[in-house]
CSV table of C-alpha atoms in Angstrom, one decimal:
chain,number,residue,atom,x,y,z
R,1,MET,CA,-19.5,62.8,26.5
R,2,ARG,CA,-17.4,63.0,23.2
R,3,SER,CA,-15.4,60.0,24.2
R,4,CYS,CA,-18.3,57.9,24.6
R,5,VAL,CA,-19.5,58.7,21.3
R,6,THR,CA,-16.2,57.8,19.8
R,7,LEU,CA,-16.2,54.8,21.5
R,8,TRP,CA,-19.3,53.8,20.4
R,9,ALA,CA,-18.7,54.6,16.9
R,10,VAL,CA,-15.5,52.5,16.7
R,11,GLY,CA,-17.6,49.7,18.2
R,12,CYS,CA,-20.0,49.9,15.6
R,13,ALA,CA,-17.4,49.9,12.8
R,14,ALA,CA,-15.7,46.9,14.3
R,15,LEU,CA,-19.2,45.2,14.6
R,16,LEU,CA,-19.8,45.7,10.9
R,17,ALA,CA,-16.5,44.3,9.5
R,18,ALA,CA,-17.3,41.2,11.8
R,19,THR,CA,-20.5,40.8,9.9
R,20,GLY,CA,-18.6,40.5,6.8
R,21,VAL,CA,-15.8,38.0,7.4
R,22,ALA,CA,-16.7,35.9,10.6
R,23,HIS,CA,-17.4,32.3,10.2
R,24,ALA,CA,-20.4,31.2,8.3
R,25,GLN,CA,-22.1,29.7,11.4
R,26,THR,CA,-21.3,32.4,13.9
R,27,GLN,CA,-23.7,35.2,14.2
R,28,PRO,CA,-22.9,38.4,15.6
R,29,VAL,CA,-24.1,40.5,18.3
R,30,THR,CA,-27.1,42.7,17.5
R,31,PRO,CA,-26.3,46.1,18.9
R,32,ALA,CA,-28.8,48.2,20.9
R,33,PRO,CA,-30.0,51.1,18.8
R,34,PRO,CA,-27.8,54.2,18.9
R,35,PRO,CA,-28.9,57.6,20.4
R,36,PRO,CA,-29.5,60.0,18.3
R,37,VAL,CA,-26.1,61.8,17.9
R,38,SER,CA,-23.7,62.2,15.1
R,39,PRO,CA,-20.9,59.5,15.5
R,40,ALA,CA,-17.3,60.4,14.9
R,41,PRO,CA,-15.4,58.9,11.8
R,42,PRO,CA,-13.9,55.5,12.6
R,43,MET,CA,-10.0,55.1,12.4
R,44,PRO,CA,-8.9,53.4,9.3
R,45,PRO,CA,-7.7,49.8,10.1
R,46,ALA,CA,-4.4,48.4,8.7
R,47,PRO,CA,-5.3,45.2,7.4
R,48,THR,CA,-2.9,42.0,7.5
R,49,PRO,CA,-2.4,40.4,4.2
R,50,PRO,CA,-4.0,37.0,3.9
R,51,VAL,CA,-1.8,33.9,3.0
R,52,ALA,CA,-1.9,33.7,-0.7
R,53,PRO,CA,-2.1,30.3,-2.0
R,54,THR,CA,1.0,29.3,-4.2
R,55,PRO,CA,-0.1,29.3,-7.8
R,56,ALA,CA,0.2,25.9,-9.4
R,57,PRO,CA,2.3,25.8,-12.8
R,58,ALA,CA,0.1,25.0,-16.0
R,59,GLN,CA,0.5,21.5,-16.8
R,60,PRO,CA,0.8,20.6,-20.5
R,61,ALA,CA,-1.4,17.8,-21.6
R,62,PRO,CA,0.0,14.4,-21.2
R,63,PRO,CA,0.5,11.9,-24.2
R,64,ALA,CA,-2.6,10.2,-25.1
R,65,ASN,CA,-1.2,6.4,-24.3
R,66,SER,CA,0.6,7.7,-20.8
R,67,PRO,CA,-0.9,6.8,-17.5
R,68,GLN,CA,-1.3,10.4,-16.9
R,69,ALA,CA,-3.8,10.7,-19.6
R,70,ARG,CA,-6.3,8.8,-17.6
R,71,VAL,CA,-6.4,11.6,-14.7
R,72,PHE,CA,-6.0,14.8,-16.8
R,73,GLY,CA,-8.6,17.0,-16.4
R,74,ARG,CA,-10.8,14.4,-14.3
R,75,ILE,CA,-11.9,14.6,-10.9
R,76,LEU,CA,-11.3,11.1,-9.6
R,77,SER,CA,-13.5,9.2,-7.2
R,78,ILE,CA,-12.0,6.7,-4.7
R,79,ASP,CA,-13.0,3.8,-6.9
R,80,ASP,CA,-11.5,5.3,-9.7
R,81,ALA,CA,-8.0,5.9,-8.0
R,82,VAL,CA,-7.8,2.4,-6.7
R,83,ALA,CA,-8.7,1.1,-10.5
R,84,ILE,CA,-6.1,3.0,-12.0
R,85,ALA,CA,-3.4,2.0,-9.1
R,86,LEU,CA,-4.5,-1.8,-9.6
R,87,GLU,CA,-3.5,-1.2,-13.5
R,88,THR,CA,-0.4,0.8,-13.1
R,89,GLN,CA,1.4,0.2,-9.9
R,90,PRO,CA,5.0,-1.4,-10.8
R,91,SER,CA,5.0,-3.3,-7.5
R,92,ILE,CA,1.7,-5.5,-8.5
R,93,GLN,CA,3.5,-6.0,-11.8
R,94,ALA,CA,6.5,-7.3,-10.1
R,95,ARG,CA,4.6,-9.7,-8.1
R,96,LEU,CA,3.1,-11.0,-11.3
R,97,GLY,CA,6.4,-11.6,-12.8
R,98,ASP,CA,7.5,-13.4,-9.6
R,99,TYR,CA,4.4,-15.8,-10.1
R,100,ALA,CA,5.1,-16.5,-13.5
R,101,ALA,CA,8.5,-17.5,-12.8
R,102,ALA,CA,7.0,-19.7,-10.1
R,103,ALA,CA,4.6,-21.2,-12.3
R,104,PHE,CA,7.5,-22.2,-14.8
R,105,ARG,CA,9.2,-23.8,-12.1
R,106,VAL,CA,6.2,-26.3,-11.6
R,107,ASP,CA,6.7,-27.3,-15.2
R,108,GLN,CA,10.8,-27.9,-14.5
R,109,GLU,CA,9.7,-30.1,-11.6
R,110,PHE,CA,7.0,-32.2,-14.1
R,111,SER,CA,9.3,-32.2,-16.8
R,112,ARG,CA,11.1,-35.2,-15.2
R,113,LEU,CA,8.2,-37.5,-15.8
R,114,LEU,CA,8.5,-36.9,-19.5
R,115,PRO,CA,10.7,-38.8,-22.1
R,116,GLN,CA,14.0,-37.2,-22.5
R,117,LEU,CA,15.1,-37.2,-26.0
R,118,SER,CA,18.6,-36.2,-27.1
R,119,ALA,CA,21.1,-36.3,-30.1
R,120,SER,CA,24.7,-36.5,-30.7
R,121,TRP,CA,27.6,-36.9,-33.2
R,122,THR,CA,31.0,-37.7,-32.4
R,123,ALA,CA,34.3,-37.7,-35.0
R,124,ALA,CA,37.8,-38.8,-34.3
R,125,ARG,CA,40.7,-39.1,-36.1
R,126,SER,CA,43.7,-41.5,-34.9
R,127,GLN,CA,47.3,-41.8,-36.5
R,128,ASN,CA,49.4,-45.2,-36.1
R,129,ALA,CA,52.9,-46.1,-36.8
R,130,GLY,CA,54.4,-49.7,-37.3
R,131,ALA,CA,56.5,-51.4,-39.7
R,132,VAL,CA,55.3,-52.8,-43.1
R,133,SER,CA,54.8,-56.6,-43.3
R,134,GLY,CA,57.7,-58.5,-44.3
R,135,THR,CA,60.4,-55.7,-43.6
R,136,SER,CA,62.6,-54.8,-40.8
R,137,VAL,CA,61.2,-53.1,-38.1
R,138,THR,CA,64.1,-50.5,-37.9
R,139,GLY,CA,64.4,-50.0,-41.6
R,140,ASP,CA,62.8,-47.8,-44.1
R,141,GLY,CA,60.0,-50.3,-44.0
R,142,ASP,CA,58.5,-48.3,-41.1
R,143,ARG,CA,54.9,-46.4,-42.1
R,144,THR,CA,52.3,-44.4,-40.5
R,145,TRP,CA,48.4,-44.5,-41.3
R,146,SER,CA,45.3,-42.6,-40.1
R,147,THR,CA,41.7,-43.8,-39.4
R,148,THR,CA,38.8,-41.6,-39.2
R,149,SER,CA,35.8,-42.7,-37.3
R,150,SER,CA,32.3,-41.0,-36.7
R,151,GLY,CA,28.9,-41.7,-35.6
R,152,PRO,CA,25.4,-40.0,-35.0
R,153,ARG,CA,23.6,-41.2,-32.2
R,154,ILE,CA,19.9,-40.6,-30.9
R,155,SER,CA,19.1,-41.3,-27.1
R,156,LEU,CA,15.7,-41.9,-25.5
R,157,SER,CA,15.3,-42.4,-21.6
R,158,GLN,CA,12.2,-42.5,-19.6
R,159,VAL,CA,11.6,-42.6,-15.8
R,160,LEU,CA,9.3,-45.6,-15.7
R,161,PHE,CA,8.8,-45.5,-11.9
R,162,ASP,CA,10.1,-43.7,-9.0
R,163,PHE,CA,7.9,-44.4,-6.2
R,164,GLY,CA,6.1,-40.8,-6.4
R,165,LYS,CA,9.3,-38.5,-6.0
R,166,THR,CA,8.7,-36.5,-8.9
R,167,TRP,CA,5.1,-36.0,-8.2
R,168,ALA,CA,5.8,-35.1,-4.8
R,169,SER,CA,8.3,-32.3,-6.0
R,170,THR,CA,5.8,-30.9,-8.6
R,171,ASN,CA,3.1,-30.5,-5.8
R,172,VAL,CA,5.7,-28.5,-3.5
R,173,ALA,CA,6.4,-26.3,-6.8
R,174,ARG,CA,2.6,-26.0,-7.4
R,175,ARG,CA,2.0,-24.8,-3.9
R,176,LEU,CA,4.9,-22.2,-3.9
R,177,ALA,CA,3.4,-20.9,-6.9
R,178,GLU,CA,0.3,-20.4,-5.2
R,179,VAL,CA,1.9,-18.8,-2.4
R,180,ALA,CA,3.5,-16.2,-5.2
R,181,LEU,CA,-0.1,-15.8,-6.3
R,182,GLU,CA,-1.4,-14.8,-3.1
R,183,ASP,CA,1.5,-12.3,-2.8
R,184,THR,CA,0.3,-10.9,-5.6
R,185,GLU,CA,-3.2,-10.2,-4.0
R,186,LEU,CA,-1.7,-9.4,-0.9
R,187,GLN,CA,0.2,-6.6,-2.8
R,188,ARG,CA,-3.0,-5.4,-4.6
R,189,GLN,CA,-4.6,-4.9,-1.1
R,190,LEU,CA,-1.9,-2.9,0.2
R,191,VAL,CA,-1.9,-0.8,-2.6
R,192,THR,CA,-5.7,-0.3,-2.4
R,193,GLN,CA,-5.3,0.6,1.1
R,194,THR,CA,-2.6,3.2,0.5
R,195,VAL,CA,-4.8,4.7,-2.3
R,196,LYS,CA,-7.8,5.1,-0.1
R,197,GLU,CA,-5.4,6.6,3.1
R,198,SER,CA,-3.7,9.0,0.6
R,199,PHE,CA,-7.2,10.0,-0.9
R,200,THR,CA,-8.3,10.6,2.6
R,201,ASN,CA,-5.4,12.6,3.8
R,202,ILE,CA,-5.7,14.8,0.8
R,203,ASN,CA,-9.2,15.8,1.9
R,204,PHE,CA,-8.4,16.2,5.4
R,205,ALA,CA,-5.8,18.6,4.7
R,206,GLN,CA,-8.0,20.6,2.5
R,207,ARG,CA,-10.5,20.5,5.4
R,208,LEU,CA,-7.7,21.8,7.7
R,209,ILE,CA,-6.7,24.8,4.9
R,210,ARG,CA,-10.5,26.0,5.2
R,211,VAL,CA,-10.3,25.7,9.0
R,212,ASN,CA,-7.1,27.4,9.3
R,213,GLU,CA,-7.9,30.1,6.8
R,214,GLN,CA,-11.3,30.8,8.6
R,215,ALA,CA,-9.1,31.0,11.9
R,216,LEU,CA,-6.7,33.4,10.0
R,217,GLN,CA,-9.7,35.7,9.3
R,218,ARG,CA,-11.2,35.5,12.7
R,219,ALA,CA,-7.5,36.3,14.0
R,220,ASP,CA,-7.1,39.4,11.4
R,221,LEU,CA,-10.7,40.8,12.5
R,222,ASN,CA,-9.8,40.7,15.9
R,223,LEU,CA,-6.4,42.5,15.2
R,224,ARG,CA,-8.2,45.3,13.4
R,225,SER,CA,-10.6,45.8,16.4
R,226,ALA,CA,-7.9,45.7,19.0
R,227,ARG,CA,-6.1,48.6,16.9
R,228,GLY,CA,-9.1,50.3,16.9
R,229,PHE,CA,-9.8,50.3,20.6
R,230,PHE,CA,-6.3,51.3,21.2
R,231,GLU,CA,-6.2,54.1,18.6
R,232,VAL,CA,-9.0,55.6,20.8
R,233,GLY,CA,-7.3,54.7,24.2
R,234,THR,CA,-9.9,52.0,25.5
R,235,ARG,CA,-7.7,49.0,25.2
R,236,PRO,CA,-3.5,48.5,25.9
R,237,LYS,CA,-1.0,47.9,23.6
R,238,SER,CA,-0.8,44.5,24.9
R,239,ASP,CA,-4.1,43.4,23.5
R,240,VAL,CA,-2.8,44.5,20.1
R,241,THR,CA,0.4,42.5,20.6
R,242,ARG,CA,-1.4,39.4,21.6
R,243,ALA,CA,-3.7,39.6,18.4
R,244,GLU,CA,-0.7,40.0,16.2
R,245,VAL,CA,0.6,36.8,17.7
R,246,ASP,CA,-2.6,35.0,16.9
R,247,VAL,CA,-2.7,36.2,13.3
R,248,ALA,CA,1.1,35.1,12.8
R,249,ASN,CA,0.3,31.7,14.3
R,250,ALA,CA,-2.8,31.5,12.3
R,251,ARG,CA,-0.5,31.9,9.2
R,252,VAL,CA,1.9,29.2,10.1
R,253,ASP,CA,-1.2,26.9,10.5
R,254,VAL,CA,-2.5,27.5,6.8
R,255,ILE,CA,0.8,27.3,5.4
R,256,ARG,CA,1.4,23.9,7.3
R,257,ALA,CA,-2.0,22.6,6.0
R,258,ARG,CA,-1.1,23.7,2.6
R,259,ASN,CA,2.1,21.7,2.8
R,260,ALA,CA,0.3,18.7,4.1
R,261,GLU,CA,-1.9,18.8,1.2
R,262,ARG,CA,0.8,18.7,-1.2
R,263,LEU,CA,2.7,15.7,0.5
R,264,ALA,CA,-0.6,13.9,0.3
R,265,ARG,CA,-1.0,14.5,-3.1
R,266,VAL,CA,2.7,13.2,-4.0
R,267,ALA,CA,1.9,10.0,-1.5
R,268,LEU,CA,-1.4,9.7,-3.8
R,269,ALA,CA,0.3,9.8,-7.2
R,270,THR,CA,3.0,7.3,-6.3
R,271,ALA,CA,0.5,5.2,-4.6
R,272,MET,CA,-1.2,5.0,-8.0
R,273,GLY,CA,1.9,4.3,-9.9
R,274,LEU,CA,2.0,7.9,-11.5
R,275,PRO,CA,4.9,10.5,-11.2
R,276,ALA,CA,5.0,12.4,-8.1
R,277,THR,CA,4.2,15.8,-10.2
R,278,THR,CA,0.8,14.3,-11.7
R,279,PRO,CA,-2.0,16.9,-11.0
R,280,LEU,CA,-4.8,15.2,-9.3
R,281,GLN,CA,-8.4,16.5,-8.7
R,282,ILE,CA,-10.3,14.5,-6.3
R,283,GLU,CA,-13.8,14.0,-5.0
R,284,ASP,CA,-14.5,14.9,-1.1
R,285,ASN,CA,-15.1,11.7,0.7
R,286,LEU,CA,-15.0,13.3,4.4
R,287,ILE,CA,-18.7,12.3,5.0
R,288,TYR,CA,-20.0,10.4,7.8
R,289,GLN,CA,-21.9,7.3,6.6
R,290,PRO,CA,-22.7,5.1,9.5
R,291,VAL,CA,-22.0,1.3,9.2
R,292,SER,CA,-23.2,-1.8,10.8
R,293,LEU,CA,-20.6,-4.5,11.8
R,294,ASP,CA,-21.0,-8.1,12.4
R,295,PRO,CA,-18.1,-9.2,14.3
R,296,ALA,CA,-18.4,-13.0,14.0
R,297,ARG,CA,-19.1,-12.9,10.1
R,298,LEU,CA,-16.2,-10.4,9.6
R,299,VAL,CA,-13.7,-12.9,11.3
R,300,GLU,CA,-14.8,-15.8,9.3
R,301,GLU,CA,-14.5,-13.6,6.0
R,302,ALA,CA,-11.2,-12.5,6.9
R,303,LEU,CA,-9.7,-16.3,7.8
R,304,ARG,CA,-11.2,-17.2,4.3
R,305,GLN,CA,-9.9,-14.1,2.2
R,306,ARG,CA,-6.8,-12.7,3.8
R,307,PRO,CA,-3.9,-13.6,1.6
R,308,GLU,CA,-1.6,-14.2,4.6
R,309,SER,CA,-4.0,-17.0,5.9
R,310,ARG,CA,-4.0,-18.8,2.8
R,311,GLN,CA,-0.4,-18.3,2.1
R,312,ALA,CA,0.4,-20.2,5.5
R,313,ARG,CA,-1.9,-22.9,4.9
R,314,LEU,CA,-0.2,-23.4,1.3
R,315,GLN,CA,3.4,-23.0,3.1
R,316,ALA,CA,2.2,-25.9,5.5
R,317,ASP,CA,1.0,-28.1,2.3
R,318,ALA,CA,4.1,-27.4,0.8
R,319,ALA,CA,6.4,-28.6,3.9
R,320,GLU,CA,4.0,-31.4,3.8
R,321,GLY,CA,5.0,-32.2,0.1
R,322,ARG,CA,8.6,-31.8,1.1
R,323,LEU,CA,8.1,-34.2,3.9
R,324,ARG,CA,6.8,-36.9,1.4
R,325,ARG,CA,9.2,-36.2,-1.2
R,326,ALA,CA,12.0,-36.8,1.7
R,327,SER,CA,10.6,-40.3,2.7
R,328,ARG,CA,10.5,-41.3,-0.8
R,329,ASP,CA,14.1,-40.7,-1.1
R,330,PHE,CA,14.9,-44.4,0.5
R,331,LEU,CA,13.0,-45.9,-2.5
R,332,PRO,CA,14.9,-47.0,-5.8
R,333,ASP,CA,14.4,-45.3,-9.3
R,334,ILE,CA,13.7,-47.6,-12.4
R,335,THR,CA,14.7,-46.0,-15.5
R,336,GLY,CA,14.3,-47.4,-19.2
R,337,SER,CA,16.8,-46.0,-21.6
R,338,GLY,CA,18.4,-46.8,-25.2
R,339,PHE,CA,20.0,-45.1,-28.1
R,340,TYR,CA,20.2,-45.8,-31.6
R,341,GLY,CA,23.1,-45.0,-34.0
R,342,ALA,CA,25.6,-45.9,-36.9
R,343,GLN,CA,29.5,-46.3,-36.9
R,344,ARG,CA,31.0,-44.8,-40.2
R,345,THR,CA,34.4,-46.8,-40.1
R,346,ASP,CA,32.5,-50.0,-41.2
R,347,LEU,CA,28.9,-48.4,-41.7
R,348,SER,CA,27.4,-50.8,-39.2
R,349,GLU,CA,24.1,-50.1,-37.1
R,350,VAL,CA,24.5,-49.4,-33.4
R,351,TRP,CA,21.6,-49.8,-31.0
R,352,GLU,CA,20.9,-50.3,-27.3
R,353,LEU,CA,18.4,-50.8,-25.0
R,354,ARG,CA,18.6,-50.7,-21.2
R,355,LEU,CA,16.7,-51.1,-18.2
R,356,SER,CA,18.3,-49.8,-14.9
R,357,LEU,CA,17.5,-49.7,-11.2
R,358,ASP,CA,19.2,-47.2,-9.1
R,359,TRP,CA,18.9,-47.6,-5.5
R,360,SER,CA,21.5,-46.0,-2.6
R,361,ILE,CA,21.7,-48.2,0.0
R,362,PHE,CA,23.6,-46.2,2.4
R,363,ASP,CA,24.8,-42.4,2.1
R,364,GLY,CA,26.3,-41.6,5.6
R,365,GLY,CA,22.7,-40.7,7.3
R,366,ASN,CA,22.2,-37.7,4.8
R,367,ARG,CA,18.5,-38.9,4.1
R,368,ILE,CA,17.5,-39.6,7.3
R,369,ALA,CA,18.9,-36.3,8.1
R,370,ARG,CA,16.9,-34.5,5.4
R,371,TYR,CA,13.7,-36.3,6.3
R,372,ARG,CA,13.9,-35.0,10.1
R,373,GLU,CA,14.6,-31.6,8.9
R,374,ALA,CA,11.3,-31.7,6.6
R,375,ARG,CA,9.5,-33.1,9.7
R,376,ALA,CA,10.5,-30.3,11.8
R,377,ASN,CA,9.6,-27.7,9.1
R,378,LEU,CA,6.3,-29.3,8.6
R,379,ASP,CA,5.6,-28.9,12.6
R,380,ALA,CA,6.8,-25.3,12.3
R,381,ALA,CA,4.4,-24.4,9.3
R,382,GLN,CA,1.6,-25.7,11.1
R,383,ALA,CA,2.2,-23.7,14.0
R,384,ARG,CA,2.6,-20.5,11.9
R,385,VAL,CA,-1.0,-21.5,10.4
R,386,LYS,CA,-2.3,-20.8,14.1
R,387,ALA,CA,-0.4,-17.8,14.7
R,388,THR,CA,-1.3,-16.2,11.7
R,389,GLU,CA,-5.2,-17.0,12.4
R,390,LEU,CA,-4.7,-15.3,15.7
R,391,ASP,CA,-3.0,-12.2,14.0
R,392,VAL,CA,-5.7,-12.1,11.6
R,393,SER,CA,-8.6,-12.1,14.2
R,394,ARG,CA,-6.8,-9.8,16.1
R,395,GLU,CA,-6.3,-7.3,13.6
R,396,VAL,CA,-9.9,-7.6,12.5
R,397,GLU,CA,-11.2,-6.9,16.1
R,398,GLN,CA,-8.9,-3.6,16.4
R,399,ALA,CA,-10.1,-2.6,13.1
R,400,GLN,CA,-13.7,-2.9,14.3
R,401,ASN,CA,-13.1,-1.1,17.4
R,402,ASN,CA,-11.2,1.9,15.5
R,403,VAL,CA,-14.3,2.1,13.2
R,404,ILE,CA,-16.7,2.4,16.4
R,405,GLU,CA,-14.2,4.7,18.2
R,406,SER,CA,-13.9,7.0,15.3
R,407,GLN,CA,-18.0,7.0,14.9
R,408,GLU,CA,-18.3,8.2,18.4
R,409,ARG,CA,-15.8,10.9,18.0
R,410,ILE,CA,-17.5,12.2,15.1
R,411,GLN,CA,-20.8,12.8,17.2
R,412,ALA,CA,-18.8,14.2,20.0
R,413,ALA,CA,-16.8,16.4,18.0
R,414,GLN,CA,-19.8,17.9,16.1
R,415,VAL,CA,-21.5,18.7,19.4
R,416,ALA,CA,-17.9,20.4,20.1
R,417,VAL,CA,-18.2,22.5,17.2
R,418,THR,CA,-21.5,23.8,17.7
R,419,SER,CA,-20.5,24.6,21.5
R,420,ALA,CA,-17.3,26.2,20.4
R,421,GLN,CA,-19.0,28.5,17.7
R,422,GLU,CA,-21.5,29.9,20.2
R,423,ASN,CA,-18.7,30.3,22.8
R,424,PHE,CA,-16.8,32.4,20.3
R,425,ARG,CA,-19.9,34.6,19.2
R,426,LEU,CA,-20.3,35.5,22.6
R,427,ALA,CA,-16.7,36.2,23.4
R,428,GLN,CA,-16.6,38.4,20.2
R,429,GLY,CA,-19.7,40.0,20.9
R,430,ARG,CA,-18.3,41.0,24.6
R,431,PHE,CA,-15.0,42.1,23.1
R,432,ASP,CA,-16.4,44.3,20.5
R,433,ALA,CA,-18.9,45.6,23.3
R,434,GLY,CA,-15.8,46.7,25.4
R,435,VAL,CA,-16.6,44.4,28.3
R,436,GLY,CA,-14.8,41.3,27.1
R,437,THR,CA,-10.8,40.6,27.1
R,438,ILE,CA,-8.5,39.9,24.4
R,439,LEU,CA,-7.4,36.7,26.4
R,440,GLU,CA,-11.1,35.8,26.5
R,441,LEU,CA,-11.6,36.1,22.7
R,442,THR,CA,-8.2,34.4,21.9
R,443,ASP,CA,-9.3,31.4,23.8
R,444,ALA,CA,-12.5,31.1,22.2
R,445,GLN,CA,-11.3,31.4,18.9
R,446,LEU,CA,-8.6,28.7,19.8
R,447,ALA,CA,-11.3,26.5,21.0
R,448,LEU,CA,-13.3,26.9,17.9
R,449,THR,CA,-10.3,26.1,15.8
R,450,LEU,CA,-9.2,23.2,17.7
R,451,ALA,CA,-13.0,22.0,17.7
R,452,GLN,CA,-13.0,22.2,13.9
R,453,ASN,CA,-9.8,20.5,13.4
R,454,THR,CA,-10.9,17.7,15.9
R,455,GLU,CA,-14.2,17.0,13.5
R,456,ALA,CA,-12.0,17.1,10.5
R,457,GLN,CA,-9.6,14.5,12.3
R,458,ALA,CA,-12.5,12.3,13.3
R,459,LEU,CA,-13.8,12.0,9.7
R,460,ALA,CA,-10.5,11.5,8.4
R,461,ASP,CA,-9.8,8.6,11.1
R,462,TYR,CA,-13.4,7.0,10.2
R,463,ARG,CA,-12.3,6.9,6.4
R,464,ILE,CA,-9.1,5.6,7.3
R,465,ALA,CA,-10.5,3.2,9.8
R,466,LEU,CA,-13.0,1.6,7.2
R,467,ALA,CA,-10.3,1.3,4.7
R,468,ARG,CA,-8.0,-0.7,7.3
R,469,LEU,CA,-11.1,-3.0,8.1
R,470,ASP,CA,-11.5,-3.8,4.4
R,471,ARG,CA,-7.8,-4.4,4.6
R,472,ALA,CA,-8.0,-6.5,7.6
R,473,THR,CA,-11.2,-8.9,6.1
R,474,GLY,CA,-9.2,-9.2,2.9
R,475,ARG,CA,-11.3,-7.1,0.7
R,476,ARG,CA,-10.3,-4.3,-2.1
């Protein structure tokens, strides 16, 4: 009779402890009214210390004109993070520099159609030796004299007609500059996608931290109960050992989740163009918001907006321009030129006007080979346009399927969490009542943790799938 009273008292103590630290959605089993006897005092449990988070060092306020000042003390939304990244990311600035260089190459090609003006000045001094008139050549009558001449000159030349060669080269350079501009937009979209995914990964890691901390609390509670039952002799030592293993595994999961959060913060800071140690506070975006998709409209939008698609078409236009340039190399160039100057020796005025026609009749087949090369490059560029369109359509379709799949997983995961919570509640009640095993309770606890992790993973995958869908359709 005394052992029964002691067993009932320990079970009540464990049940009261479970009420205080169990999951918020897990309801403890309500025990039946005890018989009117005085219970024995419960055994004091040996609590397992929780995993304490590593305190973040105090960060001094950054300079007012630094990029870190824009995020210091602010809770950033995903739109704020993207806006800061588009302004501060060095990779975007590098692409803008490439575009500026390509734009100046257009001016270089066009400059051949404009007048070419140059100025020069030459000076020469010559020394001569010879006999003085009326004397012997071999005597002392020999003498030397020097002559100095100089003269300025201004030259002007102008291509009068080159059968469109320069215009074709200029158009090619212009198309390549537009390709560089599309490369800048492509980099912006890639940075935007990286920021969105890193932003979501931080929230996913924070959700896993909470889930694993709750799992650690449940495992610690089970360990306390197992120790209490073992002290009164109603449970074997193996139950305590199994509970200690569960606590250790839960602590490892918490440590891993916290490290994943730190790594995600580093990824977000660098994606935004900020130092890796920049402290960031962000909003939680793991919220399920259903979206409706129109596959035909999305593919059409992607073919119109994707930088890769526009780049392929521009490369084909540039290849066509090179073909025109190669075909016009068979024609002559007509150039007008002239100069004006003076000769200092006799102060005479010097000038000249010239009209020239340059035409290479035969160069060993070099121009023919360049023309055939340009034709082959055009065929290849046109084929790449079709290949790019197929790739864009495939990526859009895959992104849509991923969004739909993640939506369905969210709904299924939410049902699984509800069922796992109820299963854990029943298993914990059976264990606390002395009719369940530690193995049954551990399995229920593991199933609940996995269900919560699966729900968090589904929410994160949904947000990442939406970000990749925006990237597949050419949105930011």
